Amino acid sequence: MRPIIGITCTSTASSESSPRNGIGASYISAIEHAGGTPILLPLVRKNSCIADFLSIIDGLLLSGGVDVDPFLYGEEPKPAMGRIDVGKDQVEMWLINRSLEMDLPILGICRGIQMLNVATGGTLYQDVSMSSSAILQHRQKAPGSHATHTISLREGSRLLDILGQSAFQVNSFHHQAVKEPAPGVMVSAATRDGVIEGIEDTHYSFVVGVQFHPELMWQNNPPITTLFVTFVSEAKAYEQKREALSKN
Ligand code: MN
């Protein structure tokens, strides 16, 4: 069986009166192309449903979306903060904590790196302009498939191992960013203006967050394809480990 990758949904609304849960199709095709079977995790309210999700999935993909509630990292909202998604915050917080306990592979994308950092005790810039050094454009106007800024990868990081180049070009569609990395977390990538673009927690088999959007870039980009393939193969290893345990 292909490993099952749960992708967290985002609240969307066709109108005020009909809220929806959904996700950009590019996340789905990135996982499908990398050898996994994507399933969508809706924004449920019951922890028992989330526990059931965790008994099904072999990997957790934290998707992009709106801002993280600053209460979750002990700050009051600043004027530059955008919309929040309380349902997504709750589901992802629970999923991340339980997944870490289970050593279930996690890939966080854009808001996903931010949520991963907050759930493990780090903080965010509510707007990237609040970082004293941020001078680059982090909300690009170019299409998502086009890389607009360079990230430097840290020696010894999983991300450098995967992307294979110490300077790598990526897209950028964010206005929040990691401020203080969570305790025990390694900063694996940053732009030249000091904005954190990658974190990982090496205490686990695979816990990687990226600030860019690889799901918009994997086509014709072998290193980015490798990021998804590595995540899916870690999920495969998790599935096999779980199967072996259930037989004992
Ligand atoms: Mn950026």
mmCIF file of C-alpha atoms and ligand atoms in Angstrom:
data_model
loop_
_atom_site.group_PDB
_atom_site.id
_atom_site.type_symbol
_atom_site.label_atom_id
_atom_site.label_comp_id
_atom_site.label_asym_id
_atom_site.label_seq_id
_atom_site.Cartn_x
_atom_site.Cartn_y
_atom_site.Cartn_z
ATOM 1 C CA MET A 1 0.000 0.000 0.000
ATOM 2 C CA ARG A 2 1.110 3.565 -0.633
ATOM 3 C CA PRO A 3 1.679 5.553 2.555
ATOM 4 C CA ILE A 4 -1.298 7.722 3.502
ATOM 5 C CA ILE A 5 -0.533 11.398 3.917
ATOM 6 C CA GLY A 6 -3.060 13.491 5.800
ATOM 7 C CA ILE A 7 -3.212 17.076 4.552
ATOM 8 C CA THR A 8 -4.819 19.561 6.925
ATOM 9 C CA CYS A 9 -7.669 21.573 5.454
ATOM 10 C CA THR A 10 -8.201 25.301 5.637
ATOM 11 C CA SER A 11 -11.442 27.177 6.283
ATOM 12 C CA THR A 12 -12.781 28.687 3.111
ATOM 13 C CA ALA A 13 -16.155 30.253 2.452
ATOM 14 C CA SER A 14 -18.166 30.627 -0.708
ATOM 15 C CA SER A 15 -20.313 32.959 1.393
ATOM 16 C CA GLU A 16 -20.624 33.920 5.051
ATOM 17 C CA SER A 17 -23.454 31.451 5.494
ATOM 18 C CA SER A 18 -21.751 28.425 3.934
ATOM 19 C CA PRO A 19 -18.318 27.835 5.423
ATOM 20 C CA ARG A 20 -16.225 25.160 3.727
ATOM 21 C CA ASN A 21 -13.092 23.138 4.417
ATOM 22 C CA GLY A 22 -10.714 22.686 1.521
ATOM 23 C CA ILE A 23 -7.167 22.775 0.245
ATOM 24 C CA GLY A 24 -5.297 23.820 -2.884
ATOM 25 C CA ALA A 25 -5.116 20.952 -5.351
ATOM 26 C CA SER A 26 -1.343 21.426 -5.732
ATOM 27 C CA TYR A 27 -0.767 19.836 -2.288
ATOM 28 C CA ILE A 28 -2.721 16.807 -3.428
ATOM 29 C CA SER A 29 -0.865 16.380 -6.711
ATOM 30 C CA ALA A 30 2.542 16.893 -5.063
ATOM 31 C CA ILE A 31 1.886 13.989 -2.661
ATOM 32 C CA GLU A 32 0.297 11.821 -5.323
ATOM 33 C CA HIS A 33 3.233 12.363 -7.659
ATOM 34 C CA ALA A 34 5.729 11.569 -4.864
ATOM 35 C CA GLY A 35 4.177 8.125 -4.253
ATOM 36 C CA GLY A 36 1.810 8.837 -1.364
ATOM 37 C CA THR A 37 -1.962 8.648 -1.126
ATOM 38 C CA PRO A 38 -3.251 12.052 -0.038
ATOM 39 C CA ILE A 39 -6.312 12.368 2.182
ATOM 40 C CA LEU A 40 -7.790 15.605 3.482
ATOM 41 C CA LEU A 41 -8.164 16.180 7.208
ATOM 42 C CA PRO A 42 -11.160 18.446 7.836
ATOM 43 C CA LEU A 43 -11.327 20.911 10.720
ATOM 44 C CA VAL A 44 -13.251 18.761 13.212
ATOM 45 C CA ARG A 45 -13.967 19.790 16.805
ATOM 46 C CA LYS A 46 -13.662 16.461 18.600
ATOM 47 C CA ASN A 47 -10.306 15.188 19.800
ATOM 48 C CA SER A 48 -11.615 11.641 19.317
ATOM 49 C CA CYS A 49 -11.923 12.338 15.566
ATOM 50 C CA ILE A 50 -8.352 13.617 15.512
ATOM 51 C CA ALA A 51 -7.226 10.446 17.291
ATOM 52 C CA ASP A 52 -8.928 8.469 14.515
ATOM 53 C CA PHE A 53 -7.091 10.511 11.857
ATOM 54 C CA LEU A 54 -3.838 9.523 13.539
ATOM 55 C CA SER A 55 -4.690 5.851 13.384
ATOM 56 C CA ILE A 56 -5.076 6.146 9.603
ATOM 57 C CA ILE A 57 -2.271 8.438 8.420
ATOM 58 C CA ASP A 58 1.442 7.649 7.970
ATOM 59 C CA GLY A 59 2.520 11.253 7.471
ATOM 60 C CA LEU A 60 1.148 14.694 8.349
ATOM 61 C CA LEU A 61 1.311 17.600 5.903
ATOM 62 C CA LEU A 62 0.556 20.949 7.537
ATOM 63 C CA SER A 63 -0.771 23.187 4.781
ATOM 64 C CA GLY A 64 -0.594 26.928 4.213
ATOM 65 C CA GLY A 65 -3.313 29.354 5.214
ATOM 66 C CA VAL A 66 -3.997 32.527 7.149
ATOM 67 C CA ASP A 67 -2.261 33.762 10.306
ATOM 68 C CA VAL A 68 -1.672 31.818 13.524
ATOM 69 C CA ASP A 69 -3.523 33.198 16.570
ATOM 70 C CA PRO A 70 -0.851 35.151 18.519
ATOM 71 C CA PHE A 71 -2.439 34.037 21.818
ATOM 72 C CA LEU A 72 -0.910 30.633 21.062
ATOM 73 C CA TYR A 73 2.577 32.090 21.522
ATOM 74 C CA GLY A 74 1.727 34.551 24.258
ATOM 75 C CA GLU A 75 1.312 37.779 22.265
ATOM 76 C CA GLU A 76 -1.503 40.269 21.836
ATOM 77 C CA PRO A 77 -2.556 41.023 18.216
ATOM 78 C CA LYS A 78 -0.578 43.776 16.478
ATOM 79 C CA PRO A 79 -2.170 46.016 13.816
ATOM 80 C CA ALA A 80 -0.335 44.230 10.987
ATOM 81 C CA MET A 81 -1.778 40.833 11.897
ATOM 82 C CA GLY A 82 -4.153 39.353 9.327
ATOM 83 C CA ARG A 83 -7.110 36.980 9.525
ATOM 84 C CA ILE A 84 -6.870 33.884 11.734
ATOM 85 C CA ASP A 85 -8.413 30.410 11.430
ATOM 86 C CA VAL A 86 -9.269 29.195 14.923
ATOM 87 C CA GLY A 87 -10.503 25.782 13.775
ATOM 88 C CA LYS A 88 -7.285 25.109 11.854
ATOM 89 C CA ASP A 89 -5.158 26.251 14.806
ATOM 90 C CA GLN A 90 -6.956 23.819 17.135
ATOM 91 C CA VAL A 91 -6.802 20.787 14.865
ATOM 92 C CA GLU A 92 -3.166 21.336 13.917
ATOM 93 C CA MET A 93 -2.042 21.978 17.485
ATOM 94 C CA TRP A 94 -3.519 18.643 18.534
ATOM 95 C CA LEU A 95 -2.239 16.781 15.482
ATOM 96 C CA ILE A 96 1.310 18.099 15.902
ATOM 97 C CA ASN A 97 1.559 17.228 19.582
ATOM 98 C CA ARG A 98 0.240 13.696 19.109
ATOM 99 C CA SER A 99 2.307 13.129 15.937
ATOM 100 C CA LEU A 100 5.499 14.073 17.762
ATOM 101 C CA GLU A 101 4.679 11.591 20.546
ATOM 102 C CA MET A 102 4.217 8.908 17.887
ATOM 103 C CA ASP A 103 7.246 9.999 15.822
ATOM 104 C CA LEU A 104 4.925 10.326 12.829
ATOM 105 C CA PRO A 105 6.649 12.192 9.954
ATOM 106 C CA ILE A 106 5.614 15.854 9.611
ATOM 107 C CA LEU A 107 6.125 18.279 6.737
ATOM 108 C CA GLY A 108 5.021 21.854 7.446
ATOM 109 C CA ILE A 109 4.567 24.246 4.528
ATOM 110 C CA CYS A 110 4.352 28.055 4.895
ATOM 111 C CA ARG A 111 1.803 28.468 7.714
ATOM 112 C CA GLY A 112 2.764 24.859 8.489
ATOM 113 C CA ILE A 113 6.321 25.795 9.542
ATOM 114 C CA GLN A 114 4.848 28.576 11.671
ATOM 115 C CA MET A 115 2.315 26.286 13.339
ATOM 116 C CA LEU A 116 4.996 23.647 13.904
ATOM 117 C CA ASN A 117 7.194 26.235 15.587
ATOM 118 C CA VAL A 118 4.372 27.597 17.765
ATOM 119 C CA ALA A 119 3.117 24.136 18.774
ATOM 120 C CA THR A 120 6.602 23.230 20.006
ATOM 121 C CA GLY A 121 7.122 26.465 21.963
ATOM 122 C CA GLY A 122 8.487 29.010 19.472
ATOM 123 C CA THR A 123 7.172 32.430 18.437
ATOM 124 C CA LEU A 124 6.349 34.306 15.212
ATOM 125 C CA TYR A 125 6.637 37.747 13.724
ATOM 126 C CA GLN A 126 3.013 38.777 13.252
ATOM 127 C CA ASP A 127 4.245 40.568 10.146
ATOM 128 C CA VAL A 128 7.635 40.032 8.557
ATOM 129 C CA SER A 129 8.246 43.818 8.577
ATOM 130 C CA MET A 130 8.539 43.542 12.380
ATOM 131 C CA SER A 131 11.848 41.744 11.931
ATOM 132 C CA SER A 132 14.428 44.520 12.105
ATOM 133 C CA SER A 133 16.372 43.156 9.146
ATOM 134 C CA ALA A 134 13.637 42.126 6.690
ATOM 135 C CA ILE A 135 14.225 43.979 3.444
ATOM 136 C CA LEU A 136 13.404 41.403 0.777
ATOM 137 C CA GLN A 137 10.017 40.908 -0.827
ATOM 138 C CA HIS A 138 8.460 37.881 0.878
ATOM 139 C CA ARG A 139 5.073 38.182 -0.799
ATOM 140 C CA GLN A 140 6.013 37.819 -4.414
ATOM 141 C CA LYS A 141 3.929 38.992 -7.331
ATOM 142 C CA ALA A 142 5.442 36.433 -9.708
ATOM 143 C CA PRO A 143 3.634 33.103 -10.263
ATOM 144 C CA GLY A 144 4.092 30.400 -7.617
ATOM 145 C CA SER A 145 6.144 28.155 -9.861
ATOM 146 C CA HIS A 146 8.771 30.910 -10.109
ATOM 147 C CA ALA A 147 11.533 31.228 -7.479
ATOM 148 C CA THR A 148 12.136 34.820 -6.381
ATOM 149 C CA HIS A 149 14.573 34.705 -3.447
ATOM 150 C CA THR A 150 17.552 32.647 -2.317
ATOM 151 C CA ILE A 151 17.757 30.623 0.878
ATOM 152 C CA SER A 152 21.007 29.482 2.496
ATOM 153 C CA LEU A 153 20.918 25.942 3.832
ATOM 154 C CA ARG A 154 22.635 24.994 7.055
ATOM 155 C CA GLU A 155 25.466 22.487 7.004
ATOM 156 C CA GLY A 156 24.336 19.191 8.520
ATOM 157 C CA SER A 157 20.613 19.860 8.005
ATOM 158 C CA ARG A 158 18.177 17.421 6.486
ATOM 159 C CA LEU A 159 17.012 20.149 4.111
ATOM 160 C CA LEU A 160 20.514 20.659 2.684
ATOM 161 C CA ASP A 161 20.823 16.913 2.329
ATOM 162 C CA ILE A 162 17.550 16.862 0.349
ATOM 163 C CA LEU A 163 17.978 19.988 -1.800
ATOM 164 C CA GLY A 164 21.673 19.352 -2.355
ATOM 165 C CA GLN A 165 22.795 22.980 -2.720
ATOM 166 C CA SER A 166 23.831 25.378 0.043
ATOM 167 C CA ALA A 167 22.149 28.271 -1.822
ATOM 168 C CA PHE A 168 18.766 27.425 -3.303
ATOM 169 C CA GLN A 169 16.090 29.537 -4.956
ATOM 170 C CA VAL A 170 12.500 29.350 -3.762
ATOM 171 C CA ASN A 171 9.182 31.163 -4.064
ATOM 172 C CA SER A 172 7.800 33.344 -1.261
ATOM 173 C CA PHE A 173 4.160 33.988 -0.265
ATOM 174 C CA HIS A 174 4.123 34.886 3.391
ATOM 175 C CA HIS A 175 3.748 37.879 5.686
ATOM 176 C CA GLN A 176 4.413 36.083 8.978
ATOM 177 C CA ALA A 177 7.655 34.291 9.839
ATOM 178 C CA VAL A 178 9.379 32.330 12.610
ATOM 179 C CA LYS A 179 10.826 34.689 15.266
ATOM 180 C CA GLU A 180 12.276 32.577 18.082
ATOM 181 C CA PRO A 181 12.691 28.958 17.020
ATOM 182 C CA ALA A 182 11.213 26.446 19.467
ATOM 183 C CA PRO A 183 13.658 24.918 21.975
ATOM 184 C CA GLY A 184 15.616 22.062 20.440
ATOM 185 C CA VAL A 185 14.695 23.053 16.879
ATOM 186 C CA MET A 186 17.392 23.639 14.252
ATOM 187 C CA VAL A 187 17.129 26.555 11.821
ATOM 188 C CA SER A 188 17.918 24.858 8.525
ATOM 189 C CA ALA A 189 17.390 27.743 6.096
ATOM 190 C CA ALA A 190 17.240 31.539 6.007
ATOM 191 C CA THR A 191 17.183 34.319 3.438
ATOM 192 C CA ARG A 192 19.935 36.915 3.225
ATOM 193 C CA ASP A 193 17.833 39.381 5.234
ATOM 194 C CA GLY A 194 17.706 36.921 8.153
ATOM 195 C CA VAL A 195 14.156 35.632 7.714
ATOM 196 C CA ILE A 196 13.916 31.971 8.782
ATOM 197 C CA GLU A 197 12.785 29.793 5.874
ATOM 198 C CA GLY A 198 13.366 26.288 7.261
ATOM 199 C CA ILE A 199 13.327 24.508 10.625
ATOM 200 C CA GLU A 200 13.692 20.875 11.612
ATOM 201 C CA ASP A 201 13.708 18.839 14.786
ATOM 202 C CA THR A 202 16.389 16.192 14.596
ATOM 203 C CA HIS A 203 15.081 14.400 17.697
ATOM 204 C CA TYR A 204 12.476 12.819 15.429
ATOM 205 C CA SER A 205 12.637 10.704 12.279
ATOM 206 C CA PHE A 206 11.320 13.485 10.032
ATOM 207 C CA VAL A 207 10.020 16.822 11.293
ATOM 208 C CA VAL A 208 10.700 19.486 8.679
ATOM 209 C CA GLY A 209 9.138 22.879 8.068
ATOM 210 C CA VAL A 210 9.667 25.187 5.101
ATOM 211 C CA GLN A 211 8.472 28.763 4.693
ATOM 212 C CA PHE A 212 8.233 28.533 0.903
ATOM 213 C CA HIS A 213 5.662 26.624 -1.168
ATOM 214 C CA PRO A 214 7.302 23.496 -2.637
ATOM 215 C CA GLU A 215 3.885 22.210 -3.788
ATOM 216 C CA LEU A 216 3.870 25.001 -6.400
ATOM 217 C CA MET A 217 7.444 24.288 -7.533
ATOM 218 C CA TRP A 218 8.044 20.533 -7.796
ATOM 219 C CA GLN A 219 7.328 20.254 -11.499
ATOM 220 C CA ASN A 220 10.616 20.450 -13.431
ATOM 221 C CA ASN A 221 12.476 20.908 -10.126
ATOM 222 C CA PRO A 222 14.145 17.613 -9.080
ATOM 223 C CA PRO A 223 15.435 18.814 -5.645
ATOM 224 C CA ILE A 224 11.922 19.973 -4.654
ATOM 225 C CA THR A 225 10.498 16.685 -5.924
ATOM 226 C CA THR A 226 13.067 14.963 -3.676
ATOM 227 C CA LEU A 227 11.649 16.844 -0.669
ATOM 228 C CA PHE A 228 8.225 15.269 -1.226
ATOM 229 C CA VAL A 229 9.670 11.859 -2.139
ATOM 230 C CA THR A 230 11.767 11.849 1.062
ATOM 231 C CA PHE A 231 8.740 12.785 3.169
ATOM 232 C CA VAL A 232 6.654 10.025 1.557
ATOM 233 C CA SER A 233 9.400 7.435 2.028
ATOM 234 C CA GLU A 234 9.656 8.403 5.716
ATOM 235 C CA ALA A 235 5.895 7.864 5.906
ATOM 236 C CA LYS A 236 6.386 4.453 4.288
ATOM 237 C CA ALA A 237 8.982 3.568 6.938
ATOM 238 C CA TYR A 238 6.542 4.707 9.649
ATOM 239 C CA GLU A 239 3.783 2.536 8.160
ATOM 240 C CA GLN A 240 6.073 -0.511 8.135
ATOM 241 C CA LYS A 241 7.158 0.129 11.719
ATOM 242 C CA ARG A 242 3.542 0.384 12.825
ATOM 243 C CA GLU A 243 2.608 -2.785 10.966
ATOM 244 C CA ALA A 244 5.469 -4.697 12.600
ATOM 245 C CA LEU A 245 4.349 -3.473 16.035
ATOM 246 C CA SER A 246 0.738 -4.492 15.460
ATOM 247 C CA LYS A 247 1.843 -8.051 14.561
ATOM 248 C CA ASN A 248 3.712 -8.497 17.827
HETATM 249 MN MN MN B 1 10.311 34.267 2.026
#
